[in-house]
Coordinates of C-alpha atoms in Angstrom, one line a residue:
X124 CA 238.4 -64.6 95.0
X125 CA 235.5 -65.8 96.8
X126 CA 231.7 -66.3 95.5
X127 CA 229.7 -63.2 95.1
X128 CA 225.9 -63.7 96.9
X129 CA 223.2 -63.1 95.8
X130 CA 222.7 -59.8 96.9
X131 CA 226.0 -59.1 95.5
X132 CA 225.2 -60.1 91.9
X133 CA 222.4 -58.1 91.9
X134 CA 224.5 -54.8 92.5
X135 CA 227.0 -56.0 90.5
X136 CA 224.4 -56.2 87.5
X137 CA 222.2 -53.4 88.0
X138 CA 225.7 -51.4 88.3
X139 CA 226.9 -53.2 84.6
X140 CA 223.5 -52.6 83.1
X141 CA 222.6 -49.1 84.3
X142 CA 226.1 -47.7 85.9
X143 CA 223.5 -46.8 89.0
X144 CA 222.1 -48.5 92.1
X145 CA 220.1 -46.7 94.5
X146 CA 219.4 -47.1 98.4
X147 CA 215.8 -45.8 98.9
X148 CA 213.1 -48.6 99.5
X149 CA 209.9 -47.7 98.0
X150 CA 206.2 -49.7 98.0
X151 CA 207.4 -50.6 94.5
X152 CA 210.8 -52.1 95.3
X153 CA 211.3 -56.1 94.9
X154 CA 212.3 -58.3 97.9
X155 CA 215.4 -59.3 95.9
X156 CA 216.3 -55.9 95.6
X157 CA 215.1 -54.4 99.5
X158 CA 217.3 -57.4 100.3
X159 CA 220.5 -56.3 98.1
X160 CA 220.1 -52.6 99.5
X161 CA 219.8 -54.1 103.2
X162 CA 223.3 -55.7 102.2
X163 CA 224.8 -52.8 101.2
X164 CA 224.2 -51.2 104.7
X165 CA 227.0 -53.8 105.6
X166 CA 231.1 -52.6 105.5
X167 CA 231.5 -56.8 104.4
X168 CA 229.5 -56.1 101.6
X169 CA 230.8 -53.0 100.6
X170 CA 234.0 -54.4 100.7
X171 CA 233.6 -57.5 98.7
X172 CA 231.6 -55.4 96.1
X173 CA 235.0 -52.9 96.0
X174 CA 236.8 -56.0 95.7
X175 CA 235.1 -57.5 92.9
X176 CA 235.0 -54.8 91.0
X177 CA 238.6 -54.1 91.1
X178 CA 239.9 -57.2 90.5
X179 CA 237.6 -57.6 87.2
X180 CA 238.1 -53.9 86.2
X181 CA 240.9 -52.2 88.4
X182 CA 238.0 -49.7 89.1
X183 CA 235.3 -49.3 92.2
X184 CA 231.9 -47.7 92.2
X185 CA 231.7 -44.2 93.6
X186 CA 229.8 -44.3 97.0
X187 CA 227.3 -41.2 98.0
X188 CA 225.2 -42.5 101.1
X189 CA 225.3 -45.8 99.7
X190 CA 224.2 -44.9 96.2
X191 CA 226.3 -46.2 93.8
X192 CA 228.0 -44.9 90.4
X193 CA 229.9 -46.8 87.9
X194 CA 230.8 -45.4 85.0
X195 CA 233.9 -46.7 83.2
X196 CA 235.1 -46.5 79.3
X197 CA 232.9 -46.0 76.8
X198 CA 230.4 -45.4 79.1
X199 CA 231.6 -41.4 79.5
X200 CA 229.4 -39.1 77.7
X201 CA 230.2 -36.6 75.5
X202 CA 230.5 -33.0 76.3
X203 CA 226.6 -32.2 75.0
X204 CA 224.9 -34.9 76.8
X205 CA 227.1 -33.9 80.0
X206 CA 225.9 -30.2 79.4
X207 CA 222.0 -31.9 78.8
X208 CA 223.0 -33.8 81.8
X209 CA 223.7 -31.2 84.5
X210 CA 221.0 -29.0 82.9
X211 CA 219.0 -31.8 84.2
X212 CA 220.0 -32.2 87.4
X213 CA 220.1 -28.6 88.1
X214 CA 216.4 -28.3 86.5
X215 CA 214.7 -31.5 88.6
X216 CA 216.3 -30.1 91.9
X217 CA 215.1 -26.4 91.6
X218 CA 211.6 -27.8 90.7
X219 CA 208.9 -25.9 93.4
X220 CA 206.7 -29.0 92.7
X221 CA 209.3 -31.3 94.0
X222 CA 210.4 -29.8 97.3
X223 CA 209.6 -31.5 100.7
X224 CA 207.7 -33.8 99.0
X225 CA 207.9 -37.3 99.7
X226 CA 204.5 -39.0 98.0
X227 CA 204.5 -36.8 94.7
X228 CA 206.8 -36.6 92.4
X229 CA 205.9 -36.4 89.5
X230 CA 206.7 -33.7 87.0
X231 CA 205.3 -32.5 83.4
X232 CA 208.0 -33.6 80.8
X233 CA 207.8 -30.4 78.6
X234 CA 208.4 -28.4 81.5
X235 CA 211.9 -30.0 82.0
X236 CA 212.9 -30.0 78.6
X237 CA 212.1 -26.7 78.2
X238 CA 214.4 -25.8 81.2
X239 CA 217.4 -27.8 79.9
X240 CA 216.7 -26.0 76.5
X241 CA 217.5 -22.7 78.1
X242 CA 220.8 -23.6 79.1
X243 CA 221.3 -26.2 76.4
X244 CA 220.5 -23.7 73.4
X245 CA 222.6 -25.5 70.7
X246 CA 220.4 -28.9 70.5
X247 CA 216.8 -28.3 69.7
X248 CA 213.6 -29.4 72.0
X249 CA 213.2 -32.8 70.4
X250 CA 217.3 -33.8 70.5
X251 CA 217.3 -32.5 74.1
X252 CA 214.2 -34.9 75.3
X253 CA 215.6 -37.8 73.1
X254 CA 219.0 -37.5 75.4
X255 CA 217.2 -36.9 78.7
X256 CA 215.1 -40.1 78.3
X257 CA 218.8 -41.9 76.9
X258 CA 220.1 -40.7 80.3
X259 CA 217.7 -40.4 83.2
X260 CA 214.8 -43.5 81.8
X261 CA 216.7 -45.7 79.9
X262 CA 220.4 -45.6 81.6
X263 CA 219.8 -44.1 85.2
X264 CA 216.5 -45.2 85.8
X265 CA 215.8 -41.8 87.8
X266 CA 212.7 -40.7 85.8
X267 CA 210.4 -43.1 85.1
X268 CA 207.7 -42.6 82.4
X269 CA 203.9 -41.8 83.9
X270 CA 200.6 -41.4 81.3
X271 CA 197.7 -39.9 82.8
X272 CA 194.7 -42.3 82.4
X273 CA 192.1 -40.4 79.5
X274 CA 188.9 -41.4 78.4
X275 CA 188.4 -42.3 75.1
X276 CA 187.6 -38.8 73.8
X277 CA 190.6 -37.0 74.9
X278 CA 192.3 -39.6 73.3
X279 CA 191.7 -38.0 70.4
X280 CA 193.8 -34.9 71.3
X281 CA 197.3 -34.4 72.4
X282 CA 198.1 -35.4 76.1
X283 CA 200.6 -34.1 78.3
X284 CA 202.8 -36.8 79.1
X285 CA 205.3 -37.0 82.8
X286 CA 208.0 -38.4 84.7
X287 CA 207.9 -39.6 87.6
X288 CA 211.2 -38.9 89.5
X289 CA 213.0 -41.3 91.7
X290 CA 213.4 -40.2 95.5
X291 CA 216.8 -41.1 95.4
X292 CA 217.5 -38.6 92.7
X293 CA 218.8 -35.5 94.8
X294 CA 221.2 -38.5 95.9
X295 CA 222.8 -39.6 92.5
X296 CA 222.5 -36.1 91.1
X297 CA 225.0 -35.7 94.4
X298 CA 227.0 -37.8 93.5
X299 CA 227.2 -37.6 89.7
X300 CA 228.7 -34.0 89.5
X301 CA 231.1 -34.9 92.3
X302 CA 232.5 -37.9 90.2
X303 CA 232.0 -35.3 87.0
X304 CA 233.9 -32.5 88.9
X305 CA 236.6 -35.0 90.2
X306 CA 237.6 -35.5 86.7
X307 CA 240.1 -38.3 87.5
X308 CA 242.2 -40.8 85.2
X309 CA 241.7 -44.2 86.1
X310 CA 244.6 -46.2 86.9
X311 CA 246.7 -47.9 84.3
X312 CA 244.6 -51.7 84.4
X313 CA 246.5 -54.9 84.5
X314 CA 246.6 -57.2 81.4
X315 CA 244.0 -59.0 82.9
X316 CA 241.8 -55.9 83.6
X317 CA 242.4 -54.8 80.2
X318 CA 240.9 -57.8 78.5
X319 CA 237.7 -57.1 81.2
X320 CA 237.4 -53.9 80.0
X321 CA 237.4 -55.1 76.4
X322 CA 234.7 -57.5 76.9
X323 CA 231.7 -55.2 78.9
X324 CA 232.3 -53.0 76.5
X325 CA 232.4 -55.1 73.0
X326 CA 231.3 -58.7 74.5
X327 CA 233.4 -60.2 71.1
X328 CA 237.2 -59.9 70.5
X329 CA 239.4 -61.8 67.5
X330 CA 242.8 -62.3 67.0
X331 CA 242.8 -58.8 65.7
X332 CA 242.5 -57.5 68.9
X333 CA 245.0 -55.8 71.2
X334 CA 244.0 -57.9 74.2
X335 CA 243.6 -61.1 72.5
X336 CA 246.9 -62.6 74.0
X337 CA 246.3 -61.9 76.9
X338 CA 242.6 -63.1 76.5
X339 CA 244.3 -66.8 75.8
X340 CA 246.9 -66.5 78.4
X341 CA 243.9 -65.8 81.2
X342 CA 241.2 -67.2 80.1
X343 CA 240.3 -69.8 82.5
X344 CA 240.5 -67.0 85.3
X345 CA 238.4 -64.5 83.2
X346 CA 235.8 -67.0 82.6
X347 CA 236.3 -67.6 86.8
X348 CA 236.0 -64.0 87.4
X349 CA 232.6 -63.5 85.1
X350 CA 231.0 -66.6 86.4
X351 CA 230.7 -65.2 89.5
X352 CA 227.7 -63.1 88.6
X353 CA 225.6 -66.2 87.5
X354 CA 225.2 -64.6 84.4
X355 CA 228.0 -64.1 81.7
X356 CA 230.0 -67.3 79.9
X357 CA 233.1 -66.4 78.5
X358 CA 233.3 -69.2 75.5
X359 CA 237.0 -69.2 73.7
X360 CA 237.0 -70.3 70.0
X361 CA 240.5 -70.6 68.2
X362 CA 240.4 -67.2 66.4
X363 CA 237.1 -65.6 68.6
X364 CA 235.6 -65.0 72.4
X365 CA 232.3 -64.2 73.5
X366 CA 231.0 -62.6 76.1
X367 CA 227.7 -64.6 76.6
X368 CA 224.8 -63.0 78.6
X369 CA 222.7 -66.1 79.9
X370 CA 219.9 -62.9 81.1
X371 CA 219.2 -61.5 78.1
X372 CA 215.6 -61.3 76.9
X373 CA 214.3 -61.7 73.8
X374 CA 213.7 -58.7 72.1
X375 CA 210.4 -57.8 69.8
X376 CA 212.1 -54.2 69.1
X377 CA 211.9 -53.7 65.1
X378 CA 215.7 -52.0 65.3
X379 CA 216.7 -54.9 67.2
X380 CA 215.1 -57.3 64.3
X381 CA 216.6 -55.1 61.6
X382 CA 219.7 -55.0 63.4
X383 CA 220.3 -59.4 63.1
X384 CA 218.8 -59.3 59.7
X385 CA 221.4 -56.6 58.7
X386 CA 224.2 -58.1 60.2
X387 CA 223.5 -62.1 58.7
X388 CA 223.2 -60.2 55.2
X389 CA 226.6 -59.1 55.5
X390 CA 227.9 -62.0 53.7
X391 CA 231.9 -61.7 53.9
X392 CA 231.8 -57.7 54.9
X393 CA 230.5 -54.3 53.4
X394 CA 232.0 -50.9 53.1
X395 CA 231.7 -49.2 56.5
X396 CA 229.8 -46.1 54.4
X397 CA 227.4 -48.5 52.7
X398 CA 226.0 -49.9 55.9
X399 CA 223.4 -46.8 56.5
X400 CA 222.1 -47.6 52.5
X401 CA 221.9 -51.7 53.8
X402 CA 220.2 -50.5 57.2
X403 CA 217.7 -48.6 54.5
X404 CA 217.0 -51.5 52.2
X405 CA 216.6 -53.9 55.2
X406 CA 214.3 -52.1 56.9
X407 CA 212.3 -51.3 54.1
X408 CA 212.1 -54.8 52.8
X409 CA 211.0 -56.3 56.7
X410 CA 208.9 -53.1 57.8
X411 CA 208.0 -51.5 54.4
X412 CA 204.9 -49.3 56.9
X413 CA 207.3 -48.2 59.6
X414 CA 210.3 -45.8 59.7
X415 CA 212.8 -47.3 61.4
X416 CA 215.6 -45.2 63.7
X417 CA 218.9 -45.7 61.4
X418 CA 220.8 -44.7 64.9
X419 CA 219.3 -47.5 66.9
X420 CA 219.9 -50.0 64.4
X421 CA 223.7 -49.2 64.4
X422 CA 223.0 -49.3 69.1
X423 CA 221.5 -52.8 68.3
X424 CA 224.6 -53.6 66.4
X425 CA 227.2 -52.6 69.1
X426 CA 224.7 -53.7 71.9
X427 CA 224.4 -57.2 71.3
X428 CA 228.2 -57.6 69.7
X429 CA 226.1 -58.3 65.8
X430 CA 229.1 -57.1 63.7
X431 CA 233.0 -56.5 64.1
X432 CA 234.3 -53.0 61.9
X433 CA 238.0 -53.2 60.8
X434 CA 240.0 -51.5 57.9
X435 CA 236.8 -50.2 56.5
X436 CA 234.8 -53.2 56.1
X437 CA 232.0 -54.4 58.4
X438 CA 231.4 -57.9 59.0
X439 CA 229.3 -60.5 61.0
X440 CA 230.7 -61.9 64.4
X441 CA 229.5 -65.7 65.3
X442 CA 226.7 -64.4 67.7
X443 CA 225.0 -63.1 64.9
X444 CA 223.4 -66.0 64.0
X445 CA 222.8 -67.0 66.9
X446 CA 220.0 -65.3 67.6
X447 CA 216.5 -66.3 66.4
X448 CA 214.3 -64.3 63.8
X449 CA 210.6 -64.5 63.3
X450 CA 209.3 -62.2 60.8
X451 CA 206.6 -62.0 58.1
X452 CA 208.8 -61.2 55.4
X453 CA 211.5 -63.6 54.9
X454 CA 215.0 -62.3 54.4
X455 CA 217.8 -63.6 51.9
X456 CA 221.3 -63.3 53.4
X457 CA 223.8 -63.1 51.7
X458 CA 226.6 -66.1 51.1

């Protein structure tokens, strides 16, 4: 398999990171990026992209006028936030504001969640926008959070808040129902594939795994295969692998700091049900001013591979502590 360039990589990673990568150049678009889209105009680079992928995964993006989709695994939604989803879609399209307008587009956020909330009637207003930003800010990257500027004085009252909505969106939306609608099974992946799979999705596998094997049987091509993106390094332990992202920023994000202190005061394991209670008590103890999002302590968790659940215990993989902690309150973990 030859190198990936540059151009390549970025794809490759925006598609890994976000499952989208869209073709419109705008003022606000990087060189390294206007570059990578310039390369995807090319059949070579489409192909070595489709090549990549399904060699690594046994899977290739879907392709709408050179727009890309990858979703694969655990990345499938469930059936309310595909309902939220299409809702969406079908809300941001129909939009008067937004049509044959090219400078513009920027919508009120209420309006949209109020939209999806008529077609979405069994999650309530605040659930509904919590799943759209999950979706189209965080994941897509379609809408993009816009604050009007306010003086000082209208601070004091409550501002209408907007998205501004990508010009490639009619694009994706396009070709997200079509891969929704196609409904397919991916094919049956090779041993190989199978231990890629595992590791985008977890980043850490033991000798408890399924794939684990076959992990130690291929690992010097899976290490090959992730090097290419100048940015993972598979490192093989006698009983562990990691999937090391060399890219990944330091985080300031409280559920991200609660999340490593939770998962080095594991000690040995915990009950599965008494992690919520230690999420609590942690929390409390580093941030005893703020509330803290239980659910985004237990995303920090799985996101950056923190702790391993098996037979009902949860317990601390080795990347836990290797991630630094700077707080004002010191905390004890356990031994």
């Amino acid at each position: 398999m030859s190198d990936l360039h540059g151009p390549e990589q970025l794809i490759v990673n925006e598609l890994l990171d976000h499952g989208i990568f869209t073709s419109t150049i705008t003022p606000q678009t990087s060189k390294q990026t206007a570059d990578a889209i310039n390369a995807l105009k090319r059949p070579l680079t489409q192909q070595r992209l489709n090549s990549f992928f399904k060699g690594l995964l046994g899977v290739v993006p879907d392709n709408y006028q050179e727009n890309l989709l990858f979703l694969l695994g655990d990345q499938r939604l469930a059936a309310d936030s595909v309902h939220v989803l299409l809702a969406t879609l079908k809300a941001v399209i129909n939009l008067p504001e937004l049509q044959n307008q090219q400078s513009d587009r920027v919508v009120l956020t209420q309006t949209i969640v109020r939209q999806v909330h008529s077609e979405v009637v069994n999650l309530d207003e605040k659930e509904i926008r919590r799943r759209i930003t999950a979706l189209f800010v965080d994941r897509f990257g379609l809408f993009t959070p816009d604050m009007p500027e306010v003086s000082a004085v209208e601070r004091t009252e409550e501002i209408d808040d907007y998205w501004d909505v990508s010009p490639d969106f009619n694009y994706v939306a396009a070709c997200l129902v079509e891969h929704l609608q196609a409904a397919t099974v991916d094919p049956e992946p090779t041993p190989l594939q199978r231990v890629n799979r595992t590791l985008l999705t977890q980043r850490y596998v033991d000798r408890s795994s399924r794939v684990w094997l076959d992990l130690v049987t291929h690992k010097t091509e899976i290490a090959e295969q992730w090097a290419q993106l100048d940015r993972f390094d598979l490192e093989c332990g006698d009983d562990y692998a990691l999937l090391l992202d060399k890219s990944r920023k330091k985080s300031e994000a409280k559920p991200a700091v609660v999340a490593v202190a939770v998962a080095r005061s594991l000690g040995v394991g915990l009950p599965t049900d008494m992690v919520t209670t230690r999420i609590h008590q942690i929390s409390h103890q580093l941030f005893p001013e703020s509330t803290i999002n239980v659910t985004m302590v237990k995303q920090a968790l799985a996101d950056m591979a923190l702790v391993r659940e098996r037979d009902g215990y949860v317990s601390p993989t080795p990347i836990a502590h290797r991630f630094s902690m700077r707080t004002q309150r010191p905390i004890a973990e356990e031994k």
